[in-house]
Short mmCIF file of N, CA and C in Angstrom, two decimals:
data_model
loop_
_atom_site.label_atom_id
_atom_site.label_comp_id
_atom_site.label_asym_id
_atom_site.label_seq_id
_atom_site.Cartn_x
_atom_site.Cartn_y
_atom_site.Cartn_z
N MET A 1 0.86 -1.18 0.00
CA MET A 1 0.00 0.00 0.00
C MET A 1 0.90 1.23 0.00
N GLN A 2 0.56 2.20 -0.82
CA GLN A 2 1.35 3.42 -0.96
C GLN A 2 0.78 4.50 -0.06
N THR A 3 1.68 5.22 0.63
CA THR A 3 1.27 6.32 1.49
C THR A 3 1.34 7.61 0.70
N VAL A 4 0.28 8.41 0.78
CA VAL A 4 0.23 9.70 0.09
C VAL A 4 0.40 10.78 1.15
N ASN A 5 1.36 11.65 0.94
CA ASN A 5 1.56 12.77 1.86
C ASN A 5 0.57 13.88 1.52
N ALA A 6 -0.18 14.28 2.52
CA ALA A 6 -1.13 15.37 2.32
C ALA A 6 -0.39 16.69 2.31
N ALA A 7 -0.88 17.62 1.51
CA ALA A 7 -0.29 18.96 1.48
C ALA A 7 -0.56 19.64 2.81
N PRO A 8 0.39 20.43 3.29
CA PRO A 8 0.14 21.16 4.54
C PRO A 8 -1.01 22.14 4.35
N PRO A 9 -1.73 22.45 5.43
CA PRO A 9 -2.87 23.36 5.28
C PRO A 9 -2.42 24.75 4.82
N SER A 10 -3.25 25.34 3.96
CA SER A 10 -2.97 26.70 3.48
C SER A 10 -3.23 27.70 4.60
N CYS A 11 -2.50 28.79 4.56
CA CYS A 11 -2.68 29.82 5.57
C CYS A 11 -4.01 30.53 5.33
N PRO A 12 -4.79 30.76 6.38
CA PRO A 12 -6.07 31.44 6.24
C PRO A 12 -5.97 32.87 5.71
N CYS A 13 -4.79 33.49 5.80
CA CYS A 13 -4.66 34.89 5.39
C CYS A 13 -4.75 35.07 3.88
N GLY A 14 -4.70 33.97 3.13
CA GLY A 14 -4.84 34.06 1.69
C GLY A 14 -3.55 34.24 0.92
N SER A 15 -2.42 34.07 1.58
CA SER A 15 -1.13 34.26 0.91
C SER A 15 -0.83 33.17 -0.12
N GLY A 16 -1.46 32.01 0.05
CA GLY A 16 -1.16 30.87 -0.80
C GLY A 16 -0.09 29.97 -0.23
N ASP A 17 0.59 30.42 0.81
CA ASP A 17 1.62 29.62 1.47
C ASP A 17 0.98 28.72 2.52
N SER A 18 1.75 27.73 2.97
CA SER A 18 1.25 26.88 4.05
C SER A 18 1.21 27.69 5.34
N LEU A 19 0.35 27.27 6.26
CA LEU A 19 0.23 27.95 7.55
C LEU A 19 1.58 28.00 8.25
N SER A 20 2.33 26.90 8.22
CA SER A 20 3.62 26.86 8.94
C SER A 20 4.65 27.79 8.31
N GLU A 21 4.56 28.04 7.03
CA GLU A 21 5.51 28.94 6.35
C GLU A 21 5.02 30.38 6.33
N CYS A 22 3.82 30.61 6.81
CA CYS A 22 3.24 31.96 6.77
C CYS A 22 2.92 32.40 8.20
N CYS A 23 1.67 32.60 8.51
CA CYS A 23 1.27 33.17 9.80
C CYS A 23 1.58 32.28 11.00
N GLY A 24 1.68 30.98 10.78
CA GLY A 24 2.00 30.08 11.89
C GLY A 24 3.30 30.44 12.59
N ARG A 25 4.26 30.96 11.85
CA ARG A 25 5.54 31.38 12.44
C ARG A 25 5.34 32.51 13.45
N TYR A 26 4.44 33.42 13.13
CA TYR A 26 4.20 34.56 14.01
C TYR A 26 3.35 34.14 15.20
N HIS A 27 2.42 33.24 14.98
CA HIS A 27 1.62 32.70 16.09
C HIS A 27 2.53 31.97 17.08
N ALA A 28 3.64 31.41 16.59
CA ALA A 28 4.58 30.67 17.44
C ALA A 28 5.58 31.59 18.15
N GLY A 29 5.56 32.89 17.85
CA GLY A 29 6.41 33.82 18.59
C GLY A 29 7.36 34.68 17.77
N LEU A 30 7.55 34.39 16.50
CA LEU A 30 8.41 35.23 15.67
C LEU A 30 7.72 36.58 15.45
N PRO A 31 8.41 37.70 15.68
CA PRO A 31 7.75 39.00 15.46
C PRO A 31 7.43 39.22 13.98
N ALA A 32 6.23 39.71 13.71
CA ALA A 32 5.84 40.02 12.34
C ALA A 32 6.72 41.17 11.83
N PRO A 33 7.28 41.05 10.62
CA PRO A 33 8.21 42.06 10.12
C PRO A 33 7.55 43.32 9.58
N SER A 34 6.23 43.33 9.45
CA SER A 34 5.55 44.53 8.95
C SER A 34 4.14 44.58 9.51
N ALA A 35 3.54 45.76 9.40
CA ALA A 35 2.15 45.92 9.86
C ALA A 35 1.20 45.05 9.05
N GLU A 36 1.41 44.95 7.74
CA GLU A 36 0.53 44.12 6.93
C GLU A 36 0.61 42.66 7.33
N ILE A 37 1.81 42.17 7.58
CA ILE A 37 1.95 40.77 7.98
C ILE A 37 1.32 40.55 9.36
N LEU A 38 1.47 41.52 10.26
CA LEU A 38 0.81 41.39 11.56
C LEU A 38 -0.71 41.34 11.38
N MET A 39 -1.25 42.21 10.53
CA MET A 39 -2.69 42.22 10.30
C MET A 39 -3.14 40.88 9.71
N ARG A 40 -2.40 40.34 8.74
CA ARG A 40 -2.74 39.05 8.15
C ARG A 40 -2.70 37.94 9.22
N SER A 41 -1.68 37.99 10.08
CA SER A 41 -1.57 36.96 11.12
C SER A 41 -2.68 37.09 12.15
N ARG A 42 -3.15 38.31 12.37
CA ARG A 42 -4.29 38.50 13.28
C ARG A 42 -5.57 37.93 12.67
N TYR A 43 -5.78 38.13 11.38
CA TYR A 43 -6.94 37.52 10.72
C TYR A 43 -6.86 36.00 10.87
N SER A 44 -5.69 35.44 10.58
CA SER A 44 -5.51 33.99 10.71
C SER A 44 -5.77 33.54 12.15
N ALA A 45 -5.39 34.35 13.12
CA ALA A 45 -5.64 34.01 14.52
C ALA A 45 -7.14 33.97 14.81
N TYR A 46 -7.92 34.88 14.22
CA TYR A 46 -9.38 34.81 14.37
C TYR A 46 -9.90 33.50 13.80
N VAL A 47 -9.42 33.13 12.61
CA VAL A 47 -9.87 31.89 11.97
C VAL A 47 -9.56 30.68 12.85
N LEU A 48 -8.39 30.69 13.48
CA LEU A 48 -7.90 29.54 14.24
C LEU A 48 -8.26 29.58 15.73
N GLY A 49 -8.90 30.66 16.18
CA GLY A 49 -9.29 30.77 17.58
C GLY A 49 -8.14 31.07 18.52
N LEU A 50 -7.11 31.75 18.03
CA LEU A 50 -5.92 32.06 18.84
C LEU A 50 -6.08 33.40 19.56
N VAL A 51 -6.94 33.41 20.56
CA VAL A 51 -7.30 34.63 21.26
C VAL A 51 -6.10 35.24 21.98
N ASP A 52 -5.24 34.41 22.58
CA ASP A 52 -4.05 34.94 23.26
C ASP A 52 -3.19 35.75 22.30
N TYR A 53 -3.05 35.29 21.07
CA TYR A 53 -2.27 36.03 20.07
C TYR A 53 -2.92 37.37 19.74
N LEU A 54 -4.23 37.37 19.61
CA LEU A 54 -4.94 38.62 19.32
C LEU A 54 -4.75 39.63 20.44
N LEU A 55 -4.80 39.18 21.67
CA LEU A 55 -4.59 40.08 22.80
C LEU A 55 -3.14 40.57 22.84
N ALA A 56 -2.20 39.68 22.67
CA ALA A 56 -0.77 40.03 22.78
C ALA A 56 -0.30 40.97 21.68
N THR A 57 -0.98 40.99 20.54
CA THR A 57 -0.54 41.84 19.43
C THR A 57 -1.32 43.15 19.36
N THR A 58 -2.11 43.41 20.40
CA THR A 58 -2.77 44.71 20.55
C THR A 58 -1.89 45.56 21.47
N LEU A 59 -1.88 46.86 21.25
CA LEU A 59 -1.10 47.78 22.07
C LEU A 59 -1.28 47.45 23.55
N ALA A 60 -0.19 47.30 24.27
CA ALA A 60 -0.21 46.77 25.65
C ALA A 60 -1.17 47.53 26.56
N THR A 61 -1.21 48.85 26.46
CA THR A 61 -2.09 49.61 27.35
C THR A 61 -3.56 49.41 27.03
N GLN A 62 -3.88 48.85 25.86
CA GLN A 62 -5.27 48.60 25.50
C GLN A 62 -5.71 47.18 25.86
N GLN A 63 -4.77 46.30 26.11
CA GLN A 63 -5.11 44.90 26.36
C GLN A 63 -6.10 44.70 27.50
N PRO A 64 -5.97 45.42 28.64
CA PRO A 64 -6.94 45.21 29.72
C PRO A 64 -8.37 45.60 29.32
N GLY A 65 -8.53 46.45 28.32
CA GLY A 65 -9.85 46.88 27.88
C GLY A 65 -10.49 45.98 26.85
N LEU A 66 -9.80 44.93 26.44
CA LEU A 66 -10.35 44.00 25.44
C LEU A 66 -11.29 43.01 26.10
N ASP A 67 -12.35 42.64 25.41
CA ASP A 67 -13.33 41.68 25.91
C ASP A 67 -12.96 40.30 25.38
N ARG A 68 -12.18 39.58 26.16
CA ARG A 68 -11.68 38.26 25.75
C ARG A 68 -12.81 37.31 25.36
N ALA A 69 -13.87 37.29 26.15
CA ALA A 69 -14.98 36.37 25.87
C ALA A 69 -15.65 36.71 24.54
N ALA A 70 -15.83 37.99 24.25
CA ALA A 70 -16.46 38.40 23.00
C ALA A 70 -15.56 38.07 21.81
N ILE A 71 -14.27 38.30 21.96
CA ILE A 71 -13.32 37.98 20.88
C ILE A 71 -13.35 36.48 20.61
N SER A 72 -13.33 35.69 21.66
CA SER A 72 -13.36 34.23 21.52
C SER A 72 -14.65 33.77 20.86
N ALA A 73 -15.77 34.31 21.29
CA ALA A 73 -17.06 33.91 20.73
C ALA A 73 -17.13 34.25 19.24
N TRP A 74 -16.70 35.46 18.87
CA TRP A 74 -16.74 35.86 17.46
C TRP A 74 -15.83 34.96 16.63
N SER A 75 -14.66 34.69 17.17
CA SER A 75 -13.70 33.84 16.47
C SER A 75 -14.25 32.44 16.25
N LEU A 76 -14.77 31.83 17.29
CA LEU A 76 -15.17 30.43 17.24
C LEU A 76 -16.54 30.18 16.62
N HIS A 77 -17.42 31.19 16.64
CA HIS A 77 -18.78 31.00 16.13
C HIS A 77 -18.97 31.61 14.75
N SER A 78 -17.87 31.91 14.07
CA SER A 78 -17.93 32.45 12.72
C SER A 78 -17.23 31.48 11.77
N THR A 79 -17.73 31.44 10.55
CA THR A 79 -17.04 30.74 9.48
C THR A 79 -16.35 31.82 8.67
N TRP A 80 -15.04 31.80 8.68
CA TRP A 80 -14.25 32.86 8.06
C TRP A 80 -14.12 32.58 6.57
N LEU A 81 -14.46 33.57 5.76
CA LEU A 81 -14.58 33.39 4.31
C LEU A 81 -13.44 34.00 3.51
N GLY A 82 -12.65 34.88 4.11
CA GLY A 82 -11.53 35.42 3.36
C GLY A 82 -11.12 36.80 3.78
N LEU A 83 -9.94 37.15 3.33
CA LEU A 83 -9.32 38.43 3.64
C LEU A 83 -8.81 39.04 2.35
N ASP A 84 -9.10 40.31 2.15
CA ASP A 84 -8.58 41.06 1.01
C ASP A 84 -7.86 42.29 1.54
N VAL A 85 -6.55 42.37 1.28
CA VAL A 85 -5.78 43.54 1.69
C VAL A 85 -5.79 44.53 0.53
N GLU A 86 -6.29 45.71 0.79
CA GLU A 86 -6.41 46.75 -0.23
C GLU A 86 -5.15 47.60 -0.34
N SER A 87 -4.61 48.02 0.81
CA SER A 87 -3.42 48.86 0.77
C SER A 87 -2.71 48.85 2.10
N THR A 88 -1.42 49.19 2.04
CA THR A 88 -0.60 49.36 3.22
C THR A 88 0.13 50.69 3.07
N GLU A 89 0.05 51.52 4.09
CA GLU A 89 0.75 52.80 4.10
C GLU A 89 1.74 52.80 5.26
N VAL A 90 3.02 52.73 4.97
CA VAL A 90 4.04 52.79 6.00
C VAL A 90 4.43 54.25 6.13
N LEU A 91 4.28 54.79 7.33
CA LEU A 91 4.48 56.22 7.53
C LEU A 91 5.85 56.57 8.07
N GLY A 92 6.62 55.57 8.45
CA GLY A 92 7.96 55.83 8.95
C GLY A 92 7.93 56.51 10.30
N GLY A 93 8.99 57.24 10.60
CA GLY A 93 9.11 57.94 11.88
C GLY A 93 9.66 57.03 12.95
N GLN A 94 9.85 57.61 14.11
CA GLN A 94 10.32 56.87 15.28
C GLN A 94 9.35 57.11 16.42
N PRO A 95 8.54 56.16 16.81
CA PRO A 95 8.48 54.81 16.25
C PRO A 95 7.74 54.81 14.91
N GLU A 96 7.94 53.74 14.17
CA GLU A 96 7.30 53.62 12.87
C GLU A 96 5.81 53.31 13.04
N HIS A 97 5.00 53.97 12.22
CA HIS A 97 3.56 53.75 12.21
C HIS A 97 3.14 53.30 10.81
N ALA A 98 1.99 52.65 10.74
CA ALA A 98 1.47 52.21 9.44
C ALA A 98 -0.05 52.08 9.52
N PHE A 99 -0.68 52.17 8.35
CA PHE A 99 -2.10 51.86 8.19
C PHE A 99 -2.22 50.70 7.22
N VAL A 100 -3.15 49.79 7.50
CA VAL A 100 -3.47 48.70 6.58
C VAL A 100 -4.98 48.74 6.35
N THR A 101 -5.37 48.84 5.09
CA THR A 101 -6.79 48.84 4.74
C THR A 101 -7.12 47.46 4.18
N PHE A 102 -8.17 46.86 4.73
CA PHE A 102 -8.52 45.49 4.37
C PHE A 102 -10.02 45.26 4.50
N THR A 103 -10.48 44.16 3.92
CA THR A 103 -11.84 43.69 4.11
C THR A 103 -11.78 42.23 4.56
N ALA A 104 -12.42 41.96 5.68
CA ALA A 104 -12.53 40.58 6.19
C ALA A 104 -13.98 40.14 5.99
N ARG A 105 -14.15 38.89 5.55
CA ARG A 105 -15.49 38.36 5.31
C ARG A 105 -15.72 37.12 6.18
N TRP A 106 -16.93 37.00 6.71
CA TRP A 106 -17.29 35.84 7.53
C TRP A 106 -18.79 35.60 7.47
N HIS A 107 -19.17 34.42 7.93
CA HIS A 107 -20.57 34.04 8.03
C HIS A 107 -20.83 33.61 9.47
N ASP A 108 -21.98 34.04 10.00
CA ASP A 108 -22.38 33.60 11.34
C ASP A 108 -23.88 33.35 11.33
N ASP A 109 -24.48 33.18 12.50
CA ASP A 109 -25.90 32.85 12.59
C ASP A 109 -26.80 33.89 11.94
N SER A 110 -26.34 35.13 11.82
CA SER A 110 -27.19 36.17 11.24
C SER A 110 -26.89 36.43 9.76
N GLY A 111 -26.02 35.62 9.17
CA GLY A 111 -25.77 35.75 7.74
C GLY A 111 -24.32 36.01 7.39
N GLU A 112 -24.12 36.45 6.15
CA GLU A 112 -22.77 36.73 5.66
C GLU A 112 -22.46 38.21 5.85
N HIS A 113 -21.19 38.49 6.21
CA HIS A 113 -20.78 39.86 6.53
C HIS A 113 -19.44 40.18 5.86
N ALA A 114 -19.22 41.47 5.65
CA ALA A 114 -17.92 41.96 5.20
C ALA A 114 -17.63 43.22 6.01
N HIS A 115 -16.43 43.30 6.53
CA HIS A 115 -16.02 44.46 7.33
C HIS A 115 -14.79 45.07 6.69
N ARG A 116 -14.89 46.32 6.24
CA ARG A 116 -13.76 47.04 5.68
C ARG A 116 -13.23 47.98 6.75
N GLU A 117 -11.91 47.98 6.92
CA GLU A 117 -11.30 48.78 7.99
C GLU A 117 -9.95 49.31 7.55
N ARG A 118 -9.62 50.47 8.06
CA ARG A 118 -8.27 51.04 7.91
C ARG A 118 -7.67 51.03 9.31
N SER A 119 -6.85 50.03 9.59
CA SER A 119 -6.30 49.82 10.93
C SER A 119 -4.96 50.51 11.08
N ALA A 120 -4.71 51.01 12.28
CA ALA A 120 -3.44 51.65 12.61
C ALA A 120 -2.56 50.69 13.40
N PHE A 121 -1.24 50.78 13.16
CA PHE A 121 -0.25 49.94 13.81
C PHE A 121 0.94 50.78 14.20
N VAL A 122 1.63 50.35 15.24
CA VAL A 122 2.86 51.01 15.68
C VAL A 122 3.90 49.93 15.99
N GLN A 123 5.14 50.24 15.69
CA GLN A 123 6.23 49.30 15.98
C GLN A 123 6.97 49.78 17.23
N HIS A 124 7.23 48.84 18.13
CA HIS A 124 7.96 49.16 19.36
C HIS A 124 8.88 47.99 19.69
N GLN A 125 10.17 48.29 19.84
CA GLN A 125 11.19 47.29 20.19
C GLN A 125 11.11 46.05 19.30
N GLY A 126 11.00 46.30 17.99
CA GLY A 126 11.02 45.20 17.02
C GLY A 126 9.71 44.45 16.85
N HIS A 127 8.65 44.88 17.50
CA HIS A 127 7.35 44.24 17.39
C HIS A 127 6.31 45.25 16.90
N TRP A 128 5.44 44.80 16.01
CA TRP A 128 4.31 45.61 15.56
C TRP A 128 3.11 45.33 16.45
N TYR A 129 2.32 46.38 16.74
CA TYR A 129 1.12 46.26 17.56
C TYR A 129 -0.04 46.95 16.87
N PHE A 130 -1.22 46.34 16.99
CA PHE A 130 -2.47 46.90 16.51
C PHE A 130 -2.94 47.95 17.50
N ILE A 131 -3.33 49.12 17.01
CA ILE A 131 -3.93 50.16 17.86
C ILE A 131 -5.44 50.02 17.68
N ASP A 132 -6.10 49.48 18.68
CA ASP A 132 -7.52 49.14 18.59
C ASP A 132 -8.39 50.39 18.76
N PRO A 133 -9.15 50.77 17.73
CA PRO A 133 -9.97 51.98 17.84
C PRO A 133 -11.17 51.82 18.75
N THR A 134 -11.49 50.59 19.17
CA THR A 134 -12.64 50.38 20.04
C THR A 134 -12.28 50.46 21.52
N VAL A 135 -10.99 50.58 21.83
CA VAL A 135 -10.55 50.65 23.22
C VAL A 135 -9.91 52.01 23.45
N ALA A 136 -10.54 52.82 24.29
CA ALA A 136 -10.05 54.17 24.55
C ALA A 136 -8.67 54.13 25.21
N LEU A 137 -7.84 55.06 24.78
CA LEU A 137 -6.54 55.25 25.43
C LEU A 137 -6.72 56.32 26.48
N GLN A 138 -6.46 55.98 27.74
CA GLN A 138 -6.60 56.92 28.83
C GLN A 138 -5.31 57.71 28.98
N VAL A 139 -5.14 58.70 28.12
CA VAL A 139 -3.89 59.44 28.09
C VAL A 139 -4.16 60.87 27.62
N GLY A 140 -3.47 61.83 28.24
CA GLY A 140 -3.57 63.22 27.82
C GLY A 140 -2.56 63.51 26.72
N ARG A 141 -2.78 64.57 25.99
CA ARG A 141 -1.91 64.91 24.85
C ARG A 141 -0.44 65.05 25.25
N ASN A 142 -0.18 65.55 26.46
CA ASN A 142 1.20 65.77 26.90
C ASN A 142 1.76 64.63 27.74
N ASP A 143 0.97 63.58 27.93
CA ASP A 143 1.44 62.41 28.67
C ASP A 143 2.38 61.59 27.79
N PRO A 144 3.20 60.73 28.40
CA PRO A 144 4.02 59.82 27.59
C PRO A 144 3.13 58.92 26.74
N CYS A 145 3.55 58.65 25.52
CA CYS A 145 2.75 57.83 24.62
C CYS A 145 2.66 56.40 25.15
N PRO A 146 1.47 55.81 25.10
CA PRO A 146 1.30 54.45 25.62
C PRO A 146 2.01 53.38 24.79
N CYS A 147 2.56 53.73 23.63
CA CYS A 147 3.27 52.72 22.84
C CYS A 147 4.66 52.45 23.38
N GLY A 148 5.10 53.31 24.32
CA GLY A 148 6.41 53.09 24.94
C GLY A 148 7.55 53.80 24.25
N SER A 149 7.25 54.70 23.32
CA SER A 149 8.30 55.37 22.57
C SER A 149 9.10 56.37 23.40
N GLY A 150 8.52 56.84 24.50
CA GLY A 150 9.16 57.87 25.30
C GLY A 150 8.78 59.28 24.86
N GLN A 151 8.07 59.41 23.76
CA GLN A 151 7.61 60.70 23.27
C GLN A 151 6.28 61.06 23.92
N LYS A 152 5.91 62.35 23.80
CA LYS A 152 4.58 62.76 24.23
C LYS A 152 3.57 62.15 23.27
N PHE A 153 2.41 61.82 23.81
CA PHE A 153 1.34 61.23 23.03
C PHE A 153 1.03 62.06 21.79
N LYS A 154 0.95 63.38 21.94
CA LYS A 154 0.59 64.26 20.82
C LYS A 154 1.62 64.21 19.69
N LYS A 155 2.86 63.83 19.99
CA LYS A 155 3.91 63.75 18.98
C LYS A 155 4.08 62.35 18.43
N CYS A 156 3.29 61.41 18.94
CA CYS A 156 3.49 60.01 18.55
C CYS A 156 2.20 59.41 18.00
N CYS A 157 1.47 58.67 18.80
CA CYS A 157 0.32 57.90 18.34
C CYS A 157 -1.01 58.67 18.30
N ALA A 158 -1.05 59.91 18.79
CA ALA A 158 -2.33 60.65 18.85
C ALA A 158 -3.00 60.76 17.50
N GLY A 159 -2.24 60.90 16.44
CA GLY A 159 -2.82 61.03 15.11
C GLY A 159 -3.30 59.73 14.51
N PHE A 160 -3.15 58.62 15.23
CA PHE A 160 -3.47 57.30 14.69
C PHE A 160 -4.64 56.63 15.41
N VAL A 161 -5.20 57.33 16.40
CA VAL A 161 -6.34 56.76 17.14
C VAL A 161 -7.57 57.61 16.95
#
């Protein structure tokens, strides 16, 4: 009897690569090298139910404001249909910021959905983080920026939230 090797599973982000050669590396701890790759790996984490990864890749000061149960429920009770990345804008600076515009599609008990978003990201100490627009940053304009850059908020991430 001949054994047939199955192809490794494709990455949910739509890259065409295997999960282990694509987003799986970042889920295992390798820092995503760009905002777009972080965003793709976050989509894949929703598909795979990797809630810890979703929390860890959100700006640290916003993590306590995330609703873990709601994220888990959305992740696990949705059938994920695909991701389309429209554009990536790398803005540079110190720290580096970027926007990624994308559409994520899924199906749940209430039907099929598509969500288009322009997400903001910031890089700190070699790691990219999602700046979640649904979680308020409790910071004044002249306070230190919550991304850890050491700059005042108004000179750093204020324009991205």
